[in-house]
PDB file of C-alpha atoms in Angstrom:
ATOM      1  CA  MET A   1     -64.632-190.984  29.030  1.00 41.00           C
ATOM      2  CA  ILE A   2     -63.742-189.625  25.573  1.00 42.00           C
ATOM      3  CA  PRO A   3     -64.574-185.986  24.865  1.00 45.00           C
ATOM      4  CA  GLY A   4     -67.196-185.809  22.175  1.00 46.00           C
ATOM      5  CA  GLN A   5     -69.472-188.571  23.467  1.00 48.00           C
ATOM      6  CA  ASN A   6     -73.089-187.538  23.994  1.00 48.00           C
ATOM      7  CA  GLN A   7     -72.990-187.597  27.806  1.00 49.00           C
ATOM      8  CA  SER A   8     -74.211-184.060  28.578  1.00 45.00           C
ATOM      9  CA  TRP A   9     -77.320-184.352  30.723  1.00 80.00           C
ATOM     10  CA  VAL A  10     -77.664-180.689  31.703  1.00 83.00           C
ATOM     11  CA  SER A  11     -79.938-178.816  29.267  1.00 86.00           C
ATOM     12  CA  GLU A  12     -79.283-175.340  30.676  1.00 89.00           C
ATOM     13  CA  PHE A  13     -76.987-173.447  33.012  1.00 92.00           C
ATOM     14  CA  ILE A  14     -77.653-170.761  35.608  1.00 90.00           C
ATOM     15  CA  LEU A  15     -75.263-167.802  35.514  1.00 91.00           C
ATOM     16  CA  ILE A  16     -74.932-166.548  39.092  1.00 89.00           C
ATOM     17  CA  GLY A  17     -73.547-163.144  38.083  1.00 85.00           C
ATOM     18  CA  PHE A  18     -72.438-160.566  40.652  1.00 83.00           C
ATOM     19  CA  SER A  19     -75.170-160.188  43.252  1.00 78.00           C
ATOM     20  CA  SER A  20     -78.583-161.458  44.318  1.00 78.00           C
ATOM     21  CA  ASP A  21     -79.579-158.103  45.816  1.00 82.00           C
ATOM     22  CA  PRO A  22     -82.162-156.309  43.585  1.00 83.00           C
ATOM     23  CA  MET A  23     -80.926-152.820  44.505  1.00 89.00           C
ATOM     24  CA  THR A  24     -77.302-153.702  43.718  1.00 88.00           C
ATOM     25  CA  ASN A  25     -78.356-155.283  40.435  1.00 88.00           C
ATOM     26  CA  SER A  26     -80.314-152.145  39.486  1.00 91.00           C
ATOM     27  CA  ILE A  27     -77.235-149.995  40.042  1.00 93.00           C
ATOM     28  CA  LEU A  28     -75.050-152.438  38.119  1.00 91.00           C
ATOM     29  CA  PHE A  29     -77.600-152.439  35.297  1.00 93.00           C
ATOM     30  CA  ILE A  30     -77.318-148.659  34.874  1.00 95.00           C
ATOM     31  CA  VAL A  31     -73.507-148.731  35.066  1.00 94.00           C
ATOM     32  CA  PHE A  32     -73.095-151.595  32.580  1.00 94.00           C
ATOM     33  CA  LEU A  33     -75.728-150.168  30.239  1.00 95.00           C
ATOM     34  CA  LEU A  34     -73.774-146.897  30.044  1.00 96.00           C
ATOM     35  CA  ILE A  35     -70.536-148.819  29.489  1.00 94.00           C
ATOM     36  CA  TYR A  36     -72.111-150.916  26.733  1.00 95.00           C
ATOM     37  CA  LEU A  37     -73.719-147.987  24.900  1.00 96.00           C
ATOM     38  CA  SER A  38     -70.537-145.911  25.162  1.00 94.00           C
ATOM     39  CA  SER A  39     -68.443-148.816  23.850  1.00 94.00           C
ATOM     40  CA  VAL A  40     -70.698-149.440  20.872  1.00 95.00           C
ATOM     41  CA  LEU A  41     -71.059-145.752  20.016  1.00 94.00           C
ATOM     42  CA  GLY A  42     -67.348-144.981  20.452  1.00 93.00           C
ATOM     43  CA  ASN A  43     -66.101-147.916  18.397  1.00 94.00           C
ATOM     44  CA  GLY A  44     -68.882-147.476  15.850  1.00 94.00           C
ATOM     45  CA  LEU A  45     -67.850-143.830  15.419  1.00 92.00           C
ATOM     46  CA  ILE A  46     -64.245-144.819  14.671  1.00 92.00           C
ATOM     47  CA  ILE A  47     -65.396-147.362  12.071  1.00 94.00           C
ATOM     48  CA  MET A  48     -67.662-144.756  10.457  1.00 93.00           C
ATOM     49  CA  LEU A  49     -64.911-142.108  10.341  1.00 91.00           C
ATOM     50  CA  VAL A  50     -62.388-144.501   8.798  1.00 92.00           C
ATOM     51  CA  CYS A  51     -64.923-145.550   6.162  1.00 92.00           C
ATOM     52  CA  LEU A  52     -66.072-142.014   5.279  1.00 90.00           C
ATOM     53  CA  ASP A  53     -62.771-140.111   5.325  1.00 88.00           C
ATOM     54  CA  THR A  54     -60.473-141.107   2.441  1.00 88.00           C
ATOM     55  CA  GLU A  55     -57.461-139.592   4.231  1.00 88.00           C
ATOM     56  CA  LEU A  56     -57.847-142.335   6.848  1.00 89.00           C
ATOM     57  CA  HIS A  57     -57.630-145.081   4.223  1.00 91.00           C
ATOM     58  CA  THR A  58     -54.184-146.173   5.411  1.00 91.00           C
ATOM     59  CA  PRO A  59     -52.993-149.460   6.965  1.00 93.00           C
ATOM     60  CA  MET A  60     -52.877-147.955  10.466  1.00 91.00           C
ATOM     61  CA  TYR A  61     -56.496-146.801  10.414  1.00 92.00           C
ATOM     62  CA  PHE A  62     -57.659-149.926   8.598  1.00 95.00           C
ATOM     63  CA  PHE A  63     -56.268-151.946  11.510  1.00 95.00           C
ATOM     64  CA  LEU A  64     -57.811-149.504  14.002  1.00 93.00           C
ATOM     65  CA  SER A  65     -61.245-149.997  12.415  1.00 94.00           C
ATOM     66  CA  ILE A  66     -60.804-153.786  12.646  1.00 95.00           C
ATOM     67  CA  LEU A  67     -59.910-153.420  16.340  1.00 94.00           C
ATOM     68  CA  SER A  68     -63.051-151.321  16.865  1.00 94.00           C
ATOM     69  CA  LEU A  69     -65.143-154.005  15.140  1.00 95.00           C
ATOM     70  CA  LEU A  70     -63.596-156.634  17.414  1.00 95.00           C
ATOM     71  CA  ASP A  71     -64.342-154.550  20.506  1.00 94.00           C
ATOM     72  CA  MET A  72     -67.963-153.939  19.460  1.00 95.00           C
ATOM     73  CA  SER A  73     -68.460-157.650  18.867  1.00 95.00           C
ATOM     74  CA  PHE A  74     -66.587-158.617  22.059  1.00 92.00           C
ATOM     75  CA  VAL A  75     -68.713-156.458  24.341  1.00 94.00           C
ATOM     76  CA  THR A  76     -71.936-157.460  22.542  1.00 94.00           C
ATOM     77  CA  THR A  77     -71.188-161.139  23.175  1.00 94.00           C
ATOM     78  CA  THR A  78     -71.626-160.712  26.935  1.00 91.00           C
ATOM     79  CA  MET A  79     -73.184-157.366  27.876  1.00 93.00           C
ATOM     80  CA  PRO A  80     -76.774-157.651  26.512  1.00 93.00           C
ATOM     81  CA  GLN A  81     -77.342-160.985  28.240  1.00 92.00           C
ATOM     82  CA  MET A  82     -75.738-159.724  31.457  1.00 92.00           C
ATOM     83  CA  LEU A  83     -78.040-156.673  31.409  1.00 93.00           C
ATOM     84  CA  VAL A  84     -81.104-158.900  31.011  1.00 92.00           C
ATOM     85  CA  HIS A  85     -79.973-161.171  33.859  1.00 91.00           C
ATOM     86  CA  LEU A  86     -79.442-158.187  36.175  1.00 90.00           C
ATOM     87  CA  LEU A  87     -83.147-157.350  35.982  1.00 88.00           C
ATOM     88  CA  ALA A  88     -84.748-160.728  35.251  1.00 85.00           C
ATOM     89  CA  HIS A  89     -85.753-163.281  37.874  1.00 80.00           C
ATOM     90  CA  SER A  90     -84.213-166.073  35.811  1.00 84.00           C
ATOM     91  CA  GLN A  91     -80.500-166.170  34.956  1.00 89.00           C
ATOM     92  CA  THR A  92     -80.605-169.297  32.827  1.00 92.00           C
ATOM     93  CA  ILE A  93     -78.869-169.894  29.513  1.00 92.00           C
ATOM     94  CA  SER A  94     -79.457-172.936  27.324  1.00 92.00           C
ATOM     95  CA  PHE A  95     -76.704-175.481  26.734  1.00 91.00           C
ATOM     96  CA  THR A  96     -76.544-174.424  23.082  1.00 91.00           C
ATOM     97  CA  GLY A  97     -76.517-170.748  24.044  1.00 93.00           C
ATOM     98  CA  CYS A  98     -73.661-171.397  26.475  1.00 93.00           C
ATOM     99  CA  TRP A  99     -71.738-173.269  23.767  1.00 93.00           C
ATOM    100  CA  LEU A 100     -72.202-170.381  21.331  1.00 95.00           C
ATOM    101  CA  GLN A 101     -71.272-167.681  23.853  1.00 94.00           C
ATOM    102  CA  MET A 102     -68.126-169.528  24.910  1.00 94.00           C
ATOM    103  CA  PHE A 103     -67.119-169.973  21.266  1.00 95.00           C
ATOM    104  CA  MET A 104     -67.740-166.320  20.314  1.00 95.00           C
ATOM    105  CA  PHE A 105     -66.165-164.893  23.475  1.00 93.00           C
ATOM    106  CA  GLY A 106     -63.067-167.050  23.086  1.00 92.00           C
ATOM    107  CA  GLY A 107     -62.839-166.468  19.334  1.00 94.00           C
ATOM    108  CA  LEU A 108     -63.046-162.680  19.607  1.00 95.00           C
ATOM    109  CA  GLY A 109     -60.677-162.594  22.597  1.00 91.00           C
ATOM    110  CA  ILE A 110     -57.984-164.726  20.921  1.00 92.00           C
ATOM    111  CA  THR A 111     -58.417-162.783  17.678  1.00 95.00           C
ATOM    112  CA  GLU A 112     -57.782-159.546  19.558  1.00 93.00           C
ATOM    113  CA  CYS A 113     -54.681-161.080  21.164  1.00 92.00           C
ATOM    114  CA  THR A 114     -53.198-161.944  17.778  1.00 93.00           C
ATOM    115  CA  PHE A 115     -54.407-158.725  16.171  1.00 95.00           C
ATOM    116  CA  PHE A 116     -52.415-156.637  18.649  1.00 94.00           C
ATOM    117  CA  VAL A 117     -49.337-158.300  17.125  1.00 95.00           C
ATOM    118  CA  VAL A 118     -50.451-157.125  13.667  1.00 96.00           C
ATOM    119  CA  MET A 119     -50.856-153.582  14.982  1.00 94.00           C
ATOM    120  CA  ALA A 120     -47.397-153.754  16.593  1.00 94.00           C
ATOM    121  CA  TYR A 121     -45.972-154.869  13.240  1.00 95.00           C
ATOM    122  CA  ASP A 122     -47.702-151.892  11.608  1.00 94.00           C
ATOM    123  CA  ARG A 123     -45.927-149.510  14.031  1.00 92.00           C
ATOM    124  CA  TYR A 124     -42.633-151.357  13.485  1.00 93.00           C
ATOM    125  CA  VAL A 125     -42.806-150.896   9.705  1.00 94.00           C
ATOM    126  CA  ALA A 126     -43.996-147.276   9.996  1.00 91.00           C
ATOM    127  CA  ILE A 127     -41.078-146.258  12.240  1.00 90.00           C
ATOM    128  CA  CYS A 128     -38.274-148.530  11.028  1.00 90.00           C
ATOM    129  CA  TYR A 129     -39.093-148.365   7.309  1.00 90.00           C
ATOM    130  CA  PRO A 130     -41.105-145.139   6.840  1.00 88.00           C
ATOM    131  CA  LEU A 131     -40.218-144.696   3.155  1.00 89.00           C
ATOM    132  CA  HIS A 132     -41.413-148.218   2.311  1.00 91.00           C
ATOM    133  CA  TYR A 133     -44.430-148.265   4.657  1.00 91.00           C
ATOM    134  CA  THR A 134     -47.195-148.463   2.039  1.00 89.00           C
ATOM    135  CA  VAL A 135     -45.110-150.763  -0.157  1.00 92.00           C
ATOM    136  CA  ILE A 136     -44.494-153.328   2.591  1.00 93.00           C
ATOM    137  CA  LEU A 137     -47.962-153.012   4.119  1.00 93.00           C
ATOM    138  CA  ASN A 138     -49.908-153.107   0.872  1.00 94.00           C
ATOM    139  CA  TRP A 139     -53.649-153.712   0.972  1.00 94.00           C
ATOM    140  CA  GLY A 140     -53.262-157.367   0.053  1.00 95.00           C
ATOM    141  CA  LEU A 141     -51.001-158.012   3.039  1.00 95.00           C
ATOM    142  CA  CYS A 142     -53.231-155.950   5.351  1.00 95.00           C
ATOM    143  CA  ILE A 143     -56.270-158.051   4.456  1.00 96.00           C
ATOM    144  CA  GLN A 144     -54.282-161.285   4.843  1.00 96.00           C
ATOM    145  CA  LEU A 145     -53.006-160.259   8.293  1.00 96.00           C
ATOM    146  CA  ALA A 146     -56.490-159.294   9.451  1.00 96.00           C
ATOM    147  CA  ALA A 147     -58.100-162.456   8.055  1.00 97.00           C
ATOM    148  CA  GLY A 148     -55.330-164.610   9.527  1.00 96.00           C
ATOM    149  CA  SER A 149     -55.973-163.163  12.989  1.00 95.00           C
ATOM    150  CA  TRP A 150     -59.693-163.980  12.770  1.00 96.00           C
ATOM    151  CA  ILE A 151     -59.053-167.516  11.475  1.00 96.00           C
ATOM    152  CA  CYS A 152     -56.471-168.224  14.197  1.00 93.00           C
ATOM    153  CA  GLY A 153     -58.749-166.843  16.901  1.00 94.00           C
ATOM    154  CA  PHE A 154     -61.898-168.728  15.993  1.00 96.00           C
ATOM    155  CA  PHE A 155     -60.153-171.999  15.161  1.00 94.00           C
ATOM    156  CA  SER A 156     -58.430-171.966  18.570  1.00 91.00           C
ATOM    157  CA  SER A 157     -61.706-171.104  20.272  1.00 92.00           C
ATOM    158  CA  LEU A 158     -63.460-173.943  18.448  1.00 93.00           C
ATOM    159  CA  LEU A 159     -60.988-176.446  19.900  1.00 89.00           C
ATOM    160  CA  HIS A 160     -61.312-174.973  23.397  1.00 88.00           C
ATOM    161  CA  THR A 161     -65.122-174.872  23.252  1.00 91.00           C
ATOM    162  CA  PHE A 162     -65.437-178.355  21.778  1.00 90.00           C
ATOM    163  CA  PHE A 163     -63.345-180.013  24.485  1.00 87.00           C
ATOM    164  CA  THR A 164     -65.030-178.055  27.280  1.00 88.00           C
ATOM    165  CA  MET A 165     -68.638-178.518  26.166  1.00 87.00           C
ATOM    166  CA  SER A 166     -68.131-182.182  25.209  1.00 86.00           C
ATOM    167  CA  LEU A 167     -67.583-183.032  28.867  1.00 86.00           C
ATOM    168  CA  PRO A 168     -70.476-184.717  30.724  1.00 87.00           C
ATOM    169  CA  TYR A 169     -72.551-182.268  32.787  1.00 88.00           C
ATOM    170  CA  CYS A 170     -75.004-184.046  35.067  1.00 84.00           C
ATOM    171  CA  GLY A 171     -75.499-181.316  37.686  1.00 76.00           C
ATOM    172  CA  PRO A 172     -75.130-178.962  39.466  1.00 83.00           C
ATOM    173  CA  ASN A 173     -75.600-176.372  36.736  1.00 88.00           C
ATOM    174  CA  ARG A 174     -74.876-173.096  38.563  1.00 90.00           C
ATOM    175  CA  VAL A 175     -71.977-171.264  36.867  1.00 90.00           C
ATOM    176  CA  ASN A 176     -70.233-168.816  39.187  1.00 88.00           C
ATOM    177  CA  HIS A 177     -69.743-166.191  36.487  1.00 88.00           C
ATOM    178  CA  TYR A 178     -71.699-163.666  34.417  1.00 89.00           C
ATOM    179  CA  LEU A 179     -70.927-165.553  31.196  1.00 90.00           C
ATOM    180  CA  CYS A 180     -70.149-169.062  29.989  1.00 91.00           C
ATOM    181  CA  GLU A 181     -66.401-168.897  30.505  1.00 87.00           C
ATOM    182  CA  GLY A 182     -64.304-172.050  30.092  1.00 84.00           C
ATOM    183  CA  PRO A 183     -62.885-172.746  33.573  1.00 83.00           C
ATOM    184  CA  SER A 184     -66.140-171.776  35.307  1.00 86.00           C
ATOM    185  CA  VAL A 185     -68.210-174.176  33.209  1.00 89.00           C
ATOM    186  CA  ARG A 186     -65.590-176.939  33.195  1.00 87.00           C
ATOM    187  CA  SER A 187     -65.548-177.015  37.009  1.00 85.00           C
ATOM    188  CA  LEU A 188     -69.113-178.433  36.860  1.00 88.00           C
ATOM    189  CA  ALA A 189     -68.184-181.460  34.744  1.00 88.00           C
ATOM    190  CA  CYS A 190     -68.978-184.931  36.137  1.00 87.00           C
ATOM    191  CA  MET A 191     -65.514-186.358  35.416  1.00 84.00           C
ATOM    192  CA  ASP A 192     -61.854-185.731  36.036  1.00 81.00           C
ATOM    193  CA  THR A 193     -60.858-182.809  33.793  1.00 80.00           C
ATOM    194  CA  HIS A 194     -57.137-182.838  34.642  1.00 81.00           C
ATOM    195  CA  ILE A 195     -55.956-183.826  31.136  1.00 81.00           C
ATOM    196  CA  ILE A 196     -58.217-181.320  29.394  1.00 81.00           C
ATOM    197  CA  GLU A 197     -57.072-178.628  31.818  1.00 80.00           C
ATOM    198  CA  MET A 198     -53.463-179.426  30.933  1.00 82.00           C
ATOM    199  CA  VAL A 199     -54.197-179.180  27.198  1.00 81.00           C
ATOM    200  CA  ASP A 200     -56.091-175.935  27.782  1.00 79.00           C
ATOM    201  CA  SER A 201     -53.181-174.547  29.801  1.00 80.00           C
ATOM    202  CA  VAL A 202     -50.714-175.373  27.019  1.00 83.00           C
ATOM    203  CA  LEU A 203     -52.954-173.646  24.455  1.00 82.00           C
ATOM    204  CA  SER A 204     -53.307-170.639  26.763  1.00 81.00           C
ATOM    205  CA  VAL A 205     -49.527-170.353  27.135  1.00 82.00           C
ATOM    206  CA  ILE A 206     -48.984-170.603  23.368  1.00 86.00           C
ATOM    207  CA  LEU A 207     -51.752-168.116  22.541  1.00 84.00           C
ATOM    208  CA  GLY A 208     -50.725-165.767  25.345  1.00 83.00           C
ATOM    209  CA  VAL A 209     -46.924-165.850  25.473  1.00 86.00           C
ATOM    210  CA  THR A 210     -46.336-165.931  21.696  1.00 90.00           C
ATOM    211  CA  PRO A 211     -48.212-162.673  20.916  1.00 91.00           C
ATOM    212  CA  ILE A 212     -46.656-160.911  23.918  1.00 91.00           C
ATOM    213  CA  SER A 213     -43.169-162.033  22.837  1.00 92.00           C
ATOM    214  CA  LEU A 214     -43.724-160.769  19.282  1.00 93.00           C
ATOM    215  CA  ILE A 215     -45.059-157.434  20.548  1.00 93.00           C
ATOM    216  CA  VAL A 216     -42.072-157.007  22.877  1.00 92.00           C
ATOM    217  CA  ALA A 217     -39.667-157.909  20.046  1.00 93.00           C
ATOM    218  CA  SER A 218     -41.359-155.339  17.775  1.00 93.00           C
ATOM    219  CA  TYR A 219     -41.052-152.592  20.372  1.00 92.00           C
ATOM    220  CA  ILE A 220     -37.416-153.397  21.081  1.00 92.00           C
ATOM    221  CA  ARG A 221     -36.700-152.789  17.395  1.00 92.00           C
ATOM    222  CA  ILE A 222     -38.899-149.677  17.467  1.00 91.00           C
ATOM    223  CA  ALA A 223     -37.047-148.319  20.524  1.00 90.00           C
ATOM    224  CA  MET A 224     -33.696-148.907  18.828  1.00 90.00           C
ATOM    225  CA  ALA A 225     -34.902-147.040  15.739  1.00 88.00           C
ATOM    226  CA  ILE A 226     -36.280-144.140  17.804  1.00 88.00           C
ATOM    227  CA  LEU A 227     -32.984-143.739  19.707  1.00 86.00           C
ATOM    228  CA  LYS A 228     -31.203-143.256  16.372  1.00 85.00           C
ATOM    229  CA  ILE A 229     -33.351-140.199  15.612  1.00 82.00           C
ATOM    230  CA  LYS A 230     -31.211-137.139  16.343  1.00 82.00           C
ATOM    231  CA  SER A 231     -33.853-134.541  17.200  1.00 81.00           C
ATOM    232  CA  THR A 232     -35.802-134.685  20.465  1.00 81.00           C
ATOM    233  CA  GLU A 233     -38.952-133.604  18.651  1.00 81.00           C
ATOM    234  CA  GLY A 234     -38.528-136.391  16.119  1.00 78.00           C
ATOM    235  CA  ARG A 235     -38.076-138.999  18.854  1.00 82.00           C
ATOM    236  CA  TYR A 236     -41.142-137.727  20.701  1.00 82.00           C
ATOM    237  CA  LYS A 237     -43.269-137.739  17.548  1.00 79.00           C
ATOM    238  CA  ALA A 238     -42.213-141.290  16.687  1.00 79.00           C
ATOM    239  CA  PHE A 239     -42.833-142.589  20.198  1.00 81.00           C
ATOM    240  CA  SER A 240     -46.215-140.826  20.484  1.00 79.00           C
ATOM    241  CA  THR A 241     -47.541-142.876  17.560  1.00 78.00           C
ATOM    242  CA  CYS A 242     -46.997-146.009  19.690  1.00 85.00           C
ATOM    243  CA  THR A 243     -48.397-144.870  23.040  1.00 85.00           C
ATOM    244  CA  SER A 244     -52.035-145.584  22.157  1.00 84.00           C
ATOM    245  CA  HIS A 245     -51.224-149.139  21.094  1.00 86.00           C
ATOM    246  CA  LEU A 246     -49.077-149.766  24.170  1.00 88.00           C
ATOM    247  CA  THR A 247     -51.856-148.466  26.432  1.00 87.00           C
ATOM    248  CA  VAL A 248     -54.618-150.703  25.050  1.00 88.00           C
ATOM    249  CA  VAL A 249     -52.287-153.715  24.918  1.00 89.00           C
ATOM    250  CA  THR A 250     -51.519-153.236  28.619  1.00 88.00           C
ATOM    251  CA  PHE A 251     -55.202-152.858  29.578  1.00 86.00           C
ATOM    252  CA  PHE A 252     -56.079-156.035  27.663  1.00 87.00           C
ATOM    253  CA  TYR A 253     -53.116-158.327  28.315  1.00 86.00           C
ATOM    254  CA  VAL A 254     -52.472-157.773  32.025  1.00 84.00           C
ATOM    255  CA  PRO A 255     -55.902-159.004  33.281  1.00 83.00           C
ATOM    256  CA  ALA A 256     -56.268-161.604  30.504  1.00 81.00           C
ATOM    257  CA  THR A 257     -52.812-163.047  31.211  1.00 79.00           C
ATOM    258  CA  TYR A 258     -53.541-163.207  34.925  1.00 78.00           C
ATOM    259  CA  THR A 259     -56.832-165.013  34.297  1.00 75.00           C
ATOM    260  CA  TYR A 260     -55.702-167.624  31.791  1.00 73.00           C
ATOM    261  CA  LEU A 261     -52.010-168.201  32.560  1.00 71.00           C
ATOM    262  CA  LYS A 262     -52.143-168.615  36.324  1.00 69.00           C
ATOM    263  CA  PRO A 263     -52.038-172.178  37.795  1.00 65.00           C
ATOM    264  CA  ASN A 264     -55.368-174.006  38.061  1.00 61.00           C
ATOM    265  CA  SER A 265     -54.737-174.457  41.774  1.00 57.00           C
ATOM    266  CA  SER A 266     -55.132-170.700  42.306  1.00 60.00           C
ATOM    267  CA  TYR A 267     -58.448-170.500  40.424  1.00 63.00           C
ATOM    268  CA  SER A 268     -60.880-168.154  42.200  1.00 71.00           C
ATOM    269  CA  PRO A 269     -64.329-167.696  40.573  1.00 70.00           C
ATOM    270  CA  GLU A 270     -65.169-164.476  42.415  1.00 74.00           C
ATOM    271  CA  GLN A 271     -61.849-162.876  41.591  1.00 77.00           C
ATOM    272  CA  ASP A 272     -61.821-164.091  37.993  1.00 79.00           C
ATOM    273  CA  LYS A 273     -65.210-162.680  37.052  1.00 80.00           C
ATOM    274  CA  GLN A 274     -64.234-159.282  38.457  1.00 80.00           C
ATOM    275  CA  ILE A 275     -60.893-159.242  36.637  1.00 83.00           C
ATOM    276  CA  SER A 276     -62.500-160.422  33.376  1.00 84.00           C
ATOM    277  CA  LEU A 277     -64.549-157.212  33.335  1.00 85.00           C
ATOM    278  CA  PHE A 278     -61.377-155.260  32.550  1.00 82.00           C
ATOM    279  CA  TYR A 279     -60.700-156.964  29.214  1.00 82.00           C
ATOM    280  CA  SER A 280     -64.324-157.804  28.310  1.00 84.00           C
ATOM    281  CA  ALA A 281     -66.008-154.492  29.222  1.00 86.00           C
ATOM    282  CA  PHE A 282     -63.612-151.692  30.144  1.00 87.00           C
ATOM    283  CA  THR A 283     -61.019-152.239  27.393  1.00 88.00           C
ATOM    284  CA  PRO A 284     -63.614-151.916  24.571  1.00 90.00           C
ATOM    285  CA  LEU A 285     -64.759-148.714  26.291  1.00 90.00           C
ATOM    286  CA  LEU A 286     -61.248-147.287  26.666  1.00 88.00           C
ATOM    287  CA  ASN A 287     -59.927-148.126  23.184  1.00 87.00           C
ATOM    288  CA  PRO A 288     -61.847-145.411  21.284  1.00 87.00           C
ATOM    289  CA  VAL A 289     -61.008-142.895  24.027  1.00 86.00           C
ATOM    290  CA  VAL A 290     -57.295-143.708  23.959  1.00 86.00           C
ATOM    291  CA  TYR A 291     -57.092-143.674  20.165  1.00 81.00           C
ATOM    292  CA  SER A 292     -59.109-140.478  19.651  1.00 77.00           C
ATOM    293  CA  LEU A 293     -58.064-138.084  22.440  1.00 68.00           C
ATOM    294  CA  ARG A 294     -54.490-137.641  21.187  1.00 68.00           C
ATOM    295  CA  ASN A 295     -55.080-138.450  17.520  1.00 78.00           C
ATOM    296  CA  LYS A 296     -55.297-135.353  15.327  1.00 82.00           C
ATOM    297  CA  ASP A 297     -56.374-137.363  12.264  1.00 83.00           C
ATOM    298  CA  ILE A 298     -59.391-138.819  14.077  1.00 85.00           C
ATOM    299  CA  LYS A 299     -60.342-135.394  15.463  1.00 82.00           C
ATOM    300  CA  ARG A 300     -59.994-133.812  12.023  1.00 84.00           C
ATOM    301  CA  ALA A 301     -62.087-136.549  10.408  1.00 83.00           C
ATOM    302  CA  PHE A 302     -64.786-136.121  13.057  1.00 81.00           C
ATOM    303  CA  CYS A 303     -64.926-132.355  12.505  1.00 84.00           C
ATOM    304  CA  LYS A 304     -65.003-132.873   8.741  1.00 82.00           C
ATOM    305  CA  VAL A 305     -67.887-135.344   8.913  1.00 79.00           C
ATOM    306  CA  MET A 306     -69.783-133.106  11.335  1.00 79.00           C
ATOM    307  CA  GLY A 307     -69.177-130.068   9.098  1.00 75.00           C
ATOM    308  CA  TYR A 308     -67.088-128.099  11.592  1.00 68.00           C
ATOM    309  CA  GLY A 309     -64.735-126.368   9.192  1.00 60.00           C
ATOM    310  CA  ARG A 310     -62.735-124.369  11.782  1.00 57.00           C
ATOM    311  CA  CYS A 311     -62.157-127.469  13.880  1.00 61.00           C
ATOM    312  CA  ALA A 312     -61.100-129.533  10.874  1.00 47.00           C
ATOM    313  CA  SER A 313     -58.552-126.938   9.807  1.00 47.00           C
ATOM    314  CA  GLY A 314     -57.252-126.340  13.309  1.00 43.00           C
ATOM    315  CA  PRO A 315     -54.341-128.045  15.022  1.00 38.00           C
ATOM    316  CA  GLY A 316     -56.531-130.831  16.444  1.00 38.00           C
TER     317      GLY A 316
END
């Protein structure tokens, strides 16, 4: 059967989620609601500070605001519906709604993968070519890099979603996940999906290994440049500008790589939906914390916007 033929008989899916116990779901609702609100508020605050404070109008903070926008969108793609399903008696999602969620979730996730490469390049230029930083990373290039990441992410997700949702689904329609995630939905198809799984695996390797390789290459060059700095204080200051990026990259890539690059034979729905929480829920929550706790510029901008003069003029 050729993908794309109108053979989809299922009109809706049922997202099983985490538990069928009402008490457990009530507890999970409170926990995930706090995570969602904290993620939106934290990332929204970073976007607001970067927009309002002209001293943060630099490539580094422009990219940080884009990352915050990605995280807000990423968590909003899944969390509101999951919160409703935790309290509602029905956990259904329409076929069209599933298609849209899969497309948005994949698009934002792949965009974030590629955007981490852009942020690594920003650190590479800042440390290896500090005197030419604003010349190399001019605003035109910054916008092109950001737009390119979004285009790459959503085009790749469109291919993945099209091939997955064009499969025939004639029942059952119970998805063992809290969202319409590719492998979980594809396992319900009424045909052999081996070829599509192979194509999906190749795309996953390309979209996963390539960004990681570029990030590693960037940090090898960064490490070489840092080792050439004579003073210990200078080396520490240069390395500290990279720690936030390295931290969020690790939190995002480790669980995402495990989920999408492992062999199909080791696919485990229960394990996958728990691991996916790390990059779909906890990473958007941790990003603003990681980037603000040790960042004097963000602290100063916050104090300035809030009108705390002593704080703004302090060491941060």
